[in-house]
Short mmCIF file of C-alpha atoms and ligand atoms in Angstrom, two decimals:
data_model
loop_
_atom_site.label_atom_id
_atom_site.label_comp_id
_atom_site.label_asym_id
_atom_site.label_seq_id
_atom_site.Cartn_x
_atom_site.Cartn_y
_atom_site.Cartn_z
CA GLN A 279 -27.91 -57.41 64.75
CA LYS A 280 -24.31 -57.01 64.47
CA ALA A 281 -22.41 -59.92 63.96
CA GLU A 282 -19.79 -61.64 65.67
CA ASN A 283 -16.50 -60.12 66.88
CA GLN A 284 -14.44 -61.86 64.23
CA ILE A 285 -11.33 -60.78 62.18
CA LEU A 286 -11.27 -61.12 58.12
CA ILE A 287 -7.90 -61.86 56.65
CA ILE A 288 -7.37 -61.12 53.22
CA PHE A 289 -4.85 -62.75 51.38
CA GLY A 290 -3.90 -60.46 48.06
CA ALA A 291 -4.13 -57.57 50.71
CA SER A 292 -1.51 -55.69 48.16
CA GLY A 293 -3.44 -55.88 44.80
CA ASP A 294 -6.07 -53.87 43.36
CA LEU A 295 -9.59 -55.31 44.57
CA THR A 296 -8.33 -54.74 48.79
CA LYS A 297 -7.70 -50.86 47.97
CA ARG A 298 -10.45 -50.21 45.40
CA LYS A 299 -13.37 -52.24 47.21
CA LEU A 300 -12.69 -53.89 50.45
CA ILE A 301 -11.52 -51.46 52.62
CA PRO A 302 -13.70 -48.89 51.37
CA ALA A 303 -16.80 -51.51 51.70
CA LEU A 304 -15.51 -51.99 55.24
CA PHE A 305 -14.79 -48.00 56.15
CA GLU A 306 -18.55 -47.46 54.49
CA LEU A 307 -20.16 -50.54 56.87
CA TYR A 308 -18.12 -48.93 59.73
CA LYS A 309 -18.95 -45.30 59.62
CA GLN A 310 -22.27 -46.91 59.57
CA ASN A 311 -21.84 -48.86 62.77
CA LEU A 312 -22.45 -52.22 61.24
CA LEU A 313 -19.31 -53.72 62.10
CA PRO A 314 -19.41 -56.57 65.06
CA ASP A 315 -17.79 -54.50 67.74
CA LYS A 316 -14.85 -56.20 67.81
CA PHE A 317 -13.17 -56.53 64.50
CA ALA A 318 -9.75 -56.36 62.83
CA VAL A 319 -8.91 -57.09 58.90
CA LEU A 320 -5.49 -58.59 58.46
CA GLY A 321 -3.86 -58.05 54.91
CA ALA A 322 -1.79 -60.72 53.83
CA SER A 323 0.20 -60.97 50.75
CA ARG A 324 3.98 -61.71 49.57
CA SER A 325 5.31 -58.25 50.21
CA THR A 326 7.10 -56.89 52.87
CA LEU A 327 4.84 -54.15 54.54
CA SER A 328 4.51 -52.77 58.33
CA ASP A 329 0.82 -52.41 59.78
CA ASP A 330 1.19 -48.81 58.96
CA GLU A 331 2.47 -49.08 55.54
CA PHE A 332 -0.95 -50.95 54.61
CA ARG A 333 -2.69 -48.23 56.51
CA LYS A 334 -1.16 -45.82 54.28
CA ARG A 335 -2.02 -47.80 51.25
CA ALA A 336 -5.46 -48.24 52.26
CA ASP A 337 -5.76 -43.89 52.41
CA GLU A 338 -5.69 -43.61 48.77
CA PHE A 339 -9.33 -44.93 48.24
CA LEU A 340 -10.92 -43.94 51.38
CA PRO A 341 -12.81 -40.40 51.74
CA ASN A 342 -11.77 -37.82 54.48
CA ASN A 343 -13.81 -38.53 57.16
CA GLU A 344 -13.67 -38.00 60.98
CA LYS A 345 -13.82 -41.73 61.52
CA LEU A 346 -11.05 -42.48 59.27
CA ASP A 347 -8.44 -42.56 62.27
CA GLU A 348 -10.34 -44.85 64.00
CA PHE A 349 -10.95 -47.27 61.46
CA LYS A 350 -7.21 -47.33 60.19
CA LYS A 351 -6.50 -48.95 63.87
CA LYS A 352 -8.30 -52.22 62.72
CA LEU A 353 -6.22 -52.44 59.77
CA PHE A 354 -3.09 -55.06 60.38
CA TYR A 355 -0.54 -56.56 57.90
CA GLN A 356 1.79 -60.07 57.57
CA ALA A 357 3.72 -61.12 54.74
CA VAL A 358 3.10 -64.29 54.18
CA GLN A 359 5.11 -66.58 51.44
CA ASN A 360 3.16 -69.43 49.62
CA ASN A 361 5.96 -71.89 49.52
CA SER A 362 4.90 -74.38 52.48
CA ALA A 363 2.82 -74.98 55.03
CA GLU A 364 5.68 -73.48 57.07
CA ASP A 365 5.15 -70.65 56.08
CA PHE A 366 1.51 -69.92 57.14
CA LYS A 367 3.47 -69.87 60.86
CA PRO A 368 4.00 -66.19 61.05
CA LEU A 369 0.18 -65.76 60.05
CA LYS A 370 -0.90 -67.84 62.76
CA SER A 371 1.15 -65.94 65.39
CA ARG A 372 0.07 -62.77 64.23
CA LEU A 373 -3.27 -63.99 64.42
CA LYS A 374 -2.87 -65.13 68.35
CA GLU A 375 -1.53 -62.08 68.87
CA ILE A 376 -4.06 -59.63 67.41
CA THR A 377 -7.23 -62.12 68.95
CA GLU A 378 -5.41 -62.12 72.48
CA SER A 379 -4.42 -58.42 72.31
CA LEU A 380 -7.95 -56.64 71.08
CA GLY A 381 -10.16 -59.50 72.87
CA ILE A 382 -11.30 -60.85 69.56
CA GLU A 383 -13.10 -64.02 69.57
CA LYS A 384 -10.92 -66.15 67.42
CA ASN A 385 -13.44 -66.44 64.50
CA TYR A 386 -11.76 -65.96 60.90
CA ILE A 387 -13.36 -65.13 57.89
CA PHE A 388 -10.40 -65.94 55.11
CA TYR A 389 -10.93 -64.04 52.29
CA LEU A 390 -9.27 -65.35 48.58
CA SER A 391 -8.29 -61.94 46.25
CA THR A 392 -5.37 -63.61 45.23
CA PRO A 393 -4.38 -65.15 41.45
CA PRO A 394 -6.65 -68.33 40.50
CA SER A 395 -3.46 -70.76 41.27
CA LEU A 396 -3.37 -70.06 44.98
CA TYR A 397 -7.03 -71.19 45.60
CA GLY A 398 -6.08 -74.41 45.77
CA ILE A 399 -2.92 -74.01 47.93
CA ILE A 400 -3.83 -71.33 50.45
CA PRO A 401 -6.88 -73.73 52.14
CA LYS A 402 -4.19 -76.74 52.42
CA PHE A 403 -1.65 -74.49 54.53
CA LEU A 404 -4.71 -73.34 56.59
CA THR A 405 -5.66 -76.35 57.17
CA ASP A 406 -1.88 -77.67 57.58
CA ASN A 407 -2.08 -74.89 60.26
CA GLY A 408 -5.19 -75.79 62.00
CA LEU A 409 -6.50 -72.95 60.84
CA SER A 410 -9.73 -73.98 58.62
CA THR A 411 -11.80 -75.40 61.42
CA SER A 412 -12.30 -75.28 65.19
CA ASN A 413 -15.22 -76.63 67.25
CA LYS A 414 -15.51 -73.70 69.21
CA TYR A 415 -15.43 -70.66 66.64
CA PHE A 416 -16.60 -70.16 63.22
CA ARG A 417 -14.26 -70.45 60.25
CA ARG A 418 -15.44 -69.39 56.51
CA LEU A 419 -13.61 -69.15 53.18
CA ILE A 420 -14.71 -66.21 50.41
CA VAL A 421 -13.27 -67.14 47.05
CA GLU A 422 -12.94 -64.07 44.62
CA LYS A 423 -13.59 -64.97 40.86
CA PRO A 424 -12.67 -66.38 38.70
CA PHE A 425 -14.02 -69.44 39.71
CA GLY A 426 -12.52 -71.87 36.98
CA THR A 427 -12.10 -70.88 33.54
CA THR A 428 -13.21 -74.29 32.03
CA LEU A 429 -16.27 -76.63 33.59
CA GLU A 430 -13.32 -79.19 34.09
CA SER A 431 -10.89 -76.68 36.52
CA ALA A 432 -13.92 -75.82 38.23
CA LYS A 433 -14.83 -78.84 39.43
CA GLU A 434 -11.58 -79.67 40.10
CA LEU A 435 -11.58 -76.36 42.39
CA ASN A 436 -14.39 -77.09 44.13
CA ILE A 437 -13.24 -80.73 44.80
CA GLN A 438 -9.91 -79.47 46.22
CA LEU A 439 -12.01 -76.69 48.37
CA LEU A 440 -13.89 -79.35 49.77
CA ASN A 441 -10.94 -81.13 50.98
CA TYR A 442 -10.43 -78.56 53.35
CA PHE A 443 -14.09 -76.76 54.21
CA SER A 444 -17.04 -77.95 53.69
CA GLU A 445 -19.50 -76.14 51.92
CA ASN A 446 -21.65 -74.42 54.07
CA GLN A 447 -17.96 -72.55 55.25
CA ILE A 448 -17.23 -71.84 51.26
CA TYR A 449 -18.43 -68.49 49.97
CA ARG A 450 -18.12 -68.02 46.34
CA ILE A 451 -18.34 -64.65 45.77
CA ASP A 452 -20.18 -63.36 42.57
CA HIS A 453 -20.43 -59.58 43.23
CA TYR A 454 -23.57 -58.75 41.40
CA LEU A 455 -25.46 -60.54 43.65
CA GLY A 456 -24.45 -58.04 46.04
CA LYS A 457 -26.05 -55.39 43.75
CA GLU A 458 -29.36 -54.30 45.38
CA THR A 459 -31.02 -53.92 41.87
CA VAL A 460 -30.65 -57.83 41.37
CA GLN A 461 -31.92 -59.02 44.51
CA ASN A 462 -35.12 -56.62 44.32
CA MET A 463 -35.77 -58.38 41.28
CA LEU A 464 -37.25 -61.44 44.09
CA VAL A 465 -38.92 -58.69 45.74
CA THR A 466 -40.79 -57.42 42.42
CA ARG A 467 -41.63 -60.88 41.14
CA PHE A 468 -42.86 -62.14 44.44
CA SER A 469 -44.59 -59.51 46.43
CA ASN A 470 -46.54 -58.08 43.59
CA GLY A 471 -50.24 -59.44 42.87
CA ILE A 472 -49.77 -57.71 39.20
CA PHE A 473 -46.45 -58.98 38.20
CA GLU A 474 -46.44 -62.43 39.80
CA PRO A 475 -49.55 -64.23 38.04
CA LEU A 476 -47.89 -62.86 34.55
CA TRP A 477 -44.36 -63.81 35.24
CA ASN A 478 -44.46 -66.90 32.36
CA ARG A 479 -44.44 -68.16 28.85
CA ARG A 480 -48.51 -67.29 29.16
CA TYR A 481 -47.54 -63.64 28.73
CA ILE A 482 -43.96 -63.16 28.34
CA ASP A 483 -42.84 -63.01 24.86
CA ARG A 484 -39.22 -62.82 25.42
CA ILE A 485 -36.11 -61.85 28.14
CA GLU A 486 -33.60 -59.79 27.33
CA ILE A 487 -30.52 -58.94 29.51
CA THR A 488 -28.12 -55.90 28.45
CA SER A 489 -24.43 -55.21 30.31
CA ALA A 490 -22.96 -52.84 28.46
CA GLU A 491 -19.30 -50.89 29.42
CA SER A 492 -18.40 -48.29 27.93
CA LEU A 493 -14.80 -49.03 28.94
CA GLY A 494 -12.16 -51.45 27.12
CA VAL A 495 -9.84 -53.68 29.01
CA GLU A 496 -8.01 -50.58 31.48
CA GLY A 497 -4.80 -52.42 31.67
CA ARG A 498 -6.34 -55.35 32.12
CA GLY A 499 -5.48 -56.68 28.65
CA GLY A 500 -2.88 -59.73 30.18
CA TYR A 501 -6.09 -60.99 32.28
CA TYR A 502 -8.86 -60.36 29.64
CA ASP A 503 -7.11 -61.40 26.64
CA HIS A 504 -7.15 -65.60 28.17
CA SER A 505 -10.85 -64.52 29.75
CA GLY A 506 -13.01 -62.71 27.15
CA ALA A 507 -16.45 -61.76 27.99
CA LEU A 508 -18.14 -65.28 28.31
CA ARG A 509 -16.02 -65.95 31.12
CA ASP A 510 -15.48 -62.98 32.45
CA MET A 511 -19.15 -61.66 32.37
CA LEU A 512 -21.83 -64.29 31.30
CA GLN A 513 -20.83 -67.30 33.07
CA ASN A 514 -21.46 -65.92 36.27
CA HIS A 515 -22.93 -62.67 36.91
CA LEU A 516 -25.32 -62.29 33.97
CA LEU A 517 -26.44 -65.98 34.34
CA GLN A 518 -26.96 -65.71 38.28
CA VAL A 519 -29.32 -62.58 37.19
CA VAL A 520 -31.34 -65.06 35.11
CA GLY A 521 -31.29 -67.17 38.10
CA PHE A 522 -32.88 -64.61 39.61
CA VAL A 523 -34.98 -63.89 36.82
CA ALA A 524 -36.09 -67.42 36.36
CA MET A 525 -36.33 -69.18 39.55
CA GLU A 526 -39.57 -70.54 41.04
CA ALA A 527 -40.43 -69.02 44.15
CA PRO A 528 -38.69 -70.45 47.11
CA VAL A 529 -40.08 -71.93 50.15
CA VAL A 530 -38.84 -69.26 52.54
CA VAL A 531 -36.30 -66.83 51.92
CA GLU A 532 -33.16 -68.52 52.70
CA ALA A 533 -29.78 -69.60 51.71
CA ASN A 534 -30.75 -73.07 50.55
CA ALA A 535 -33.57 -72.41 49.81
CA ILE A 536 -33.17 -70.00 47.13
CA ARG A 537 -29.96 -71.15 46.17
CA ASN A 538 -31.96 -74.58 45.30
CA GLU A 539 -33.94 -72.61 42.93
CA ILE A 540 -31.47 -71.10 41.23
CA LEU A 541 -29.86 -74.03 40.59
CA LYS A 542 -32.94 -75.69 38.99
CA VAL A 543 -32.67 -72.86 36.78
CA PHE A 544 -29.34 -73.51 35.73
CA GLN A 545 -29.98 -77.27 35.14
CA SER A 546 -33.08 -76.65 32.30
CA PHE A 547 -30.72 -74.49 30.36
CA ARG A 548 -31.52 -76.01 27.00
CA PRO A 549 -28.13 -77.54 25.95
CA ILE A 550 -26.10 -75.15 23.33
CA GLN A 551 -24.42 -77.79 21.37
CA GLU A 552 -20.96 -77.36 19.49
CA ASN A 553 -22.24 -77.34 15.92
CA GLU A 554 -25.16 -75.05 16.77
CA VAL A 555 -23.12 -72.07 18.77
CA SER A 556 -22.82 -70.03 15.35
CA ARG A 557 -26.64 -70.18 15.30
CA TYR A 558 -27.02 -68.93 19.28
CA VAL A 559 -24.02 -67.01 19.82
CA ILE A 560 -22.66 -64.19 18.65
CA ARG A 561 -18.94 -63.16 19.50
CA GLY A 562 -17.39 -59.59 18.47
CA GLN A 563 -14.05 -57.71 19.32
CA TYR A 564 -13.81 -53.70 19.59
CA THR A 565 -11.97 -52.08 16.76
CA GLU A 566 -10.05 -48.58 17.06
CA SER A 567 -12.76 -46.07 16.04
CA LYS A 568 -13.11 -42.40 16.84
CA ILE A 569 -15.49 -41.71 19.93
CA GLY A 570 -16.56 -37.85 20.55
CA GLY A 571 -14.11 -37.02 18.13
CA GLN A 572 -11.21 -39.30 19.66
CA GLN A 573 -9.54 -41.73 18.46
CA VAL A 574 -9.67 -45.15 20.80
CA VAL A 575 -7.24 -48.16 20.25
CA GLY A 576 -8.49 -51.70 18.95
CA TYR A 577 -8.65 -54.26 21.56
CA ARG A 578 -5.82 -56.27 19.57
CA ASP A 579 -3.73 -52.95 20.59
CA GLU A 580 -4.62 -52.90 23.78
CA PRO A 581 -1.50 -53.21 26.35
CA GLY A 582 -1.23 -56.91 27.23
CA VAL A 583 -3.41 -58.24 24.27
CA ASP A 584 -2.01 -60.61 21.55
CA ARG A 585 -1.89 -58.78 18.23
CA PHE A 586 -3.74 -61.99 16.81
CA SER A 587 -6.34 -62.06 19.77
CA ARG A 588 -9.44 -64.26 18.87
CA THR A 589 -10.69 -63.18 22.21
CA GLU A 590 -14.10 -61.73 22.30
CA THR A 591 -14.93 -58.19 24.19
CA PHE A 592 -18.18 -58.97 23.14
CA VAL A 593 -21.06 -61.76 23.73
CA ALA A 594 -24.72 -62.18 22.42
CA LEU A 595 -26.50 -65.44 23.18
CA LYS A 596 -30.05 -66.68 22.39
CA PHE A 597 -31.19 -69.66 24.96
CA PHE A 598 -33.89 -71.17 26.36
CA ILE A 599 -35.38 -72.34 29.69
CA ASP A 600 -36.97 -75.96 29.01
CA ASN A 601 -39.02 -75.92 32.12
CA TRP A 602 -43.14 -75.85 32.99
CA ARG A 603 -42.40 -71.78 33.43
CA TRP A 604 -40.35 -70.78 30.39
CA ALA A 605 -41.23 -73.58 27.52
CA GLY A 606 -40.51 -71.53 24.51
CA VAL A 607 -39.28 -68.12 25.80
CA PRO A 608 -36.35 -67.19 24.07
CA PHE A 609 -33.39 -65.27 26.69
CA TYR A 610 -31.21 -62.74 24.63
CA ILE A 611 -28.10 -61.76 26.58
CA ARG A 612 -25.46 -59.37 25.87
CA THR A 613 -22.49 -57.98 27.18
CA GLY A 614 -19.36 -56.09 25.85
CA LYS A 615 -16.45 -54.16 26.18
CA LYS A 616 -16.22 -50.33 24.48
CA LEU A 617 -20.17 -50.17 24.07
CA PRO A 618 -21.82 -46.54 23.43
CA THR A 619 -22.74 -46.42 27.35
CA ARG A 620 -22.33 -48.15 30.58
CA VAL A 621 -26.05 -49.95 31.72
CA THR A 622 -27.12 -53.10 32.50
CA GLU A 623 -30.74 -53.89 32.56
CA ILE A 624 -33.31 -56.44 32.07
CA VAL A 625 -35.86 -56.34 29.57
CA ILE A 626 -39.34 -58.65 30.12
CA HIS A 627 -41.27 -58.27 26.98
CA PHE A 628 -44.77 -58.68 27.26
CA LYS A 629 -47.08 -60.43 24.80
CA ASN A 630 -49.59 -58.14 22.55
CA VAL A 631 -53.06 -57.99 23.42
CA PRO A 632 -54.61 -60.39 20.92
CA HIS A 633 -55.82 -57.87 18.89
CA ASN A 634 -54.52 -54.47 17.95
CA LEU A 635 -57.81 -51.99 18.27
CA PHE A 636 -56.13 -48.86 17.57
CA GLY A 637 -54.52 -48.97 14.28
CA THR A 638 -50.57 -49.82 13.69
CA SER A 639 -49.85 -46.47 12.61
CA SER A 640 -50.00 -44.35 15.30
CA PHE A 641 -49.52 -47.26 18.03
CA GLU A 642 -45.89 -47.60 17.40
CA HIS A 643 -45.28 -49.67 20.59
CA SER A 644 -45.55 -53.79 19.90
CA ASN A 645 -45.36 -54.85 23.48
CA ASN A 646 -45.73 -53.47 27.07
CA GLN A 647 -42.03 -53.67 28.31
CA LEU A 648 -41.08 -53.66 31.96
CA ILE A 649 -37.67 -52.83 32.26
CA ILE A 650 -35.30 -53.24 35.36
CA ARG A 651 -32.38 -51.20 35.28
CA ILE A 652 -29.53 -52.80 37.61
CA GLN A 653 -27.08 -49.84 36.92
CA PRO A 654 -26.71 -47.28 36.39
CA ASP A 655 -29.63 -45.11 37.54
CA GLU A 656 -31.34 -48.22 39.23
CA GLY A 657 -34.80 -48.23 39.18
CA ILE A 658 -38.11 -50.09 37.60
CA LEU A 659 -39.70 -48.60 34.04
CA LEU A 660 -42.79 -50.03 32.77
CA LYS A 661 -43.95 -48.90 29.49
CA PHE A 662 -47.20 -48.93 28.71
CA GLY A 663 -49.85 -48.29 25.98
CA MET A 664 -52.10 -45.05 26.49
CA LYS A 665 -54.70 -42.57 24.55
CA THR A 666 -53.30 -39.87 22.98
CA PRO A 667 -55.46 -37.41 24.08
CA GLY A 668 -57.50 -35.60 21.86
CA ALA A 669 -59.72 -36.66 18.88
CA GLY A 670 -59.92 -40.26 17.52
CA PHE A 671 -58.36 -42.76 19.67
CA LYS A 672 -54.81 -42.65 19.49
CA ALA A 673 -52.42 -44.83 21.26
CA GLN A 674 -48.83 -44.02 22.29
CA THR A 675 -46.54 -45.43 24.68
CA VAL A 676 -45.95 -44.05 27.99
CA ASN A 677 -42.63 -44.84 31.00
CA MET A 678 -44.00 -45.09 34.37
CA ASP A 679 -40.40 -44.93 36.23
CA PHE A 680 -39.16 -45.60 39.63
CA HIS A 681 -35.72 -44.13 40.72
CA TYR A 682 -34.03 -45.27 43.31
CA SER A 683 -32.69 -42.10 43.69
CA ASP A 684 -36.36 -41.04 44.79
CA LEU A 685 -36.11 -42.86 47.69
CA ALA A 686 -34.76 -39.61 50.24
CA ASP A 687 -32.24 -40.81 52.97
CA THR A 688 -31.97 -44.75 51.67
CA ASN A 689 -28.36 -45.45 51.02
CA VAL A 690 -27.84 -48.05 48.30
CA PRO A 691 -25.28 -49.95 49.68
CA ALA A 692 -22.19 -50.83 47.11
CA ALA A 693 -22.89 -54.72 46.27
CA TYR A 694 -19.24 -55.55 48.60
CA GLU A 695 -20.95 -53.88 51.97
CA ARG A 696 -24.00 -56.40 51.43
CA LEU A 697 -21.68 -59.20 50.71
CA LEU A 698 -19.25 -59.11 52.96
CA LEU A 699 -21.84 -58.39 55.64
CA ASP A 700 -23.74 -61.28 55.02
CA CYS A 701 -20.66 -62.90 55.13
CA MET A 702 -19.42 -61.68 58.40
CA GLN A 703 -23.48 -62.75 59.43
CA GLY A 704 -23.15 -66.34 58.09
CA ASP A 705 -25.79 -65.96 54.93
CA ALA A 706 -24.57 -67.29 52.02
CA THR A 707 -27.93 -66.71 50.23
CA LEU A 708 -26.27 -64.21 47.67
CA TYR A 709 -22.97 -66.41 47.10
CA ALA A 710 -23.22 -68.77 44.26
CA ARG A 711 -23.23 -72.08 45.69
CA GLY A 712 -20.74 -74.69 43.99
CA ASP A 713 -23.23 -77.19 42.40
CA ALA A 714 -24.97 -74.14 40.42
CA VAL A 715 -21.24 -72.64 39.47
CA GLU A 716 -20.35 -76.40 37.63
CA ALA A 717 -24.25 -76.02 35.87
CA ALA A 718 -23.17 -72.97 34.86
CA TRP A 719 -20.26 -74.06 33.60
CA LYS A 720 -21.38 -76.99 31.94
CA PHE A 721 -23.69 -74.77 29.67
CA VAL A 722 -20.89 -72.65 28.69
CA GLN A 723 -18.32 -75.00 27.95
CA PRO A 724 -19.27 -76.17 25.15
CA ILE A 725 -19.51 -72.78 23.46
CA LEU A 726 -15.90 -72.10 24.34
CA THR A 727 -14.83 -75.74 22.97
CA ALA A 728 -16.34 -74.98 19.85
CA TRP A 729 -14.91 -71.35 19.28
CA GLU A 730 -11.18 -73.22 20.70
CA THR A 731 -11.77 -75.55 18.36
CA ASN A 732 -13.71 -74.11 14.87
CA PRO A 733 -12.21 -71.72 13.65
CA GLU A 734 -14.79 -71.35 11.23
CA ILE A 735 -16.84 -69.68 13.76
CA PRO A 736 -16.30 -65.90 13.09
CA ILE A 737 -15.48 -63.03 15.51
CA TYR A 738 -16.73 -59.81 14.15
CA GLY A 739 -15.49 -56.92 14.32
CA TYR A 740 -17.31 -54.24 15.68
CA PRO A 741 -16.01 -50.39 16.02
CA ALA A 742 -15.20 -49.06 19.44
CA GLY A 743 -18.87 -47.00 20.87
CA THR A 744 -20.78 -49.04 18.83
CA TRP A 745 -23.59 -51.57 19.70
CA GLY A 746 -21.51 -54.70 19.27
CA PRO A 747 -21.73 -56.93 15.55
CA GLU A 748 -24.32 -56.27 13.66
CA ASP A 749 -25.17 -59.68 13.17
CA SER A 750 -26.28 -59.84 16.98
CA ASP A 751 -29.51 -58.51 16.03
CA LYS A 752 -30.22 -61.36 13.59
CA LEU A 753 -30.19 -63.50 16.82
CA ILE A 754 -33.53 -61.74 17.68
CA LEU A 755 -35.96 -62.92 14.85
CA HIS A 756 -39.15 -60.68 15.55
CA GLY A 757 -38.48 -57.89 17.44
CA GLN A 758 -35.04 -56.18 18.14
CA TRP A 759 -32.41 -55.52 21.11
CA ARG A 760 -33.67 -52.46 23.29
CA TYR A 761 -31.35 -49.53 22.79
CA PRO A 762 -31.04 -48.08 26.30
CA CYS A 763 -29.61 -44.35 25.24
CA LYS A 764 -32.54 -43.91 23.51
CA ASN A 765 -34.50 -45.14 26.63
C1 BG6 B 45 -15.75 -57.69 36.77
C2 BG6 B 45 -15.67 -58.29 35.24
O1 BG6 B 45 -16.49 -59.31 37.24
O2 BG6 B 45 -17.36 -57.25 36.19
C3 BG6 B 45 -14.90 -56.57 34.73
O3 BG6 B 45 -14.04 -58.98 35.51
C4 BG6 B 45 -16.43 -55.91 34.97
O4 BG6 B 45 -14.04 -56.47 33.30
C5 BG6 B 45 -17.03 -56.15 35.76
O5 BG6 B 45 -16.01 -54.92 34.10
C6 BG6 B 45 -18.32 -55.22 36.11
O6 BG6 B 45 -18.85 -54.74 36.69
P1 BG6 B 45 -19.78 -54.12 37.07
O7 BG6 B 45 -20.01 -53.80 39.08
O8 BG6 B 45 -18.82 -52.76 37.09
O9 BG6 B 45 -21.07 -53.78 36.31
#
């Protein structure tokens, strides 16, 4: 069912995200006839641009297609300054003009894709101009990451936003929740009688999540150096993934039911105290190296990065979830830039059978693994023991491997497509709720504080193109990280 007619107002429209992700996602939705019958995008930012110039810019990232010209007619632009509520008047009149000329109802989604310093200001100016609420029409606010840079700032941001919009109008985007494979986690767990009964401390030995990137900071050094892997990837994307892996079955598949369960997971994280940080968390920074015969610069030599930077480009973490289901099961997460490959996957390591009948020398696998490949090559791999054909009883590990790409004619939508469409339809299931964001920050904050206040906690160098500091291996007492390149 199509969403109601509406206008999407993007603040930060001259930025990268708009060009690279938002407009292409909207075009994809348009091609599939999923946008509302009457729909417009109003780009807003400080630069002066005409509608035509904005459309031309959008072009750069859109594939040539017969529907392109028609789509571009839905794009409009309005320059907006952010100094006072007065500055939003032109935006308001432009909205009025568009709704009237195209006959679109005054349903608005405001998308904040600006520097975070504006997250408090824009909602205020919208409210001052009477744009944040309406008795007749919906008004929603999408907030891009980062949602705070510390626990304190995240709380403050929540308070600020709630001054102007109510929680059910606020959509905090985390593009990992838009990934098909992350959502499939719920279906894998709760629709399969073969997995559901095993998904707990009795049968699971440990859970491992790896999110590796082969790219470095790619011109984002200025931003990244004030962020680091813990803030950039772990606090948001990867903890949300943990929420899906670890939550109890929701009562229904609905925003609040699911978000309540995610919150409970976050509330059950065993806190890592500041004085325990070096035992549970390993941080690293890539150093110069040669990859495929090519010299690659170290992180500190990247543009925009401080020469003495102690910002982590790699983090590995061990932690526990103190609840009925997961008591005693270690969770391991690692993420980093300039690792050997790009892969995000979840590995469920099942416990061994009580007694190994088939000897150890020939039976290499120690336990069964279910590997959920979030990206690329989305799919699910199950590793299990099978008899090696021939004489005797030797066992070997074999793979049962499902690839999304095998589903003919099935389009796996990009994360932003799914999320934008959900917001247009008023479905917040795949958006982070304020209380959960704060709970995630509460868990991560002592780590940041320990790093900032205790210079003795090492930051290990790792040559670009390797799997991070060797010390991250020591986090896992029995066993080791799975190295996806080796399958
Ligand atoms: C972004 C981070 O949120 O996620 C980037 O800021 C990171 O540093 C990116 O590269 C990873 O997203 P994906 O979808 O490519 O795994």
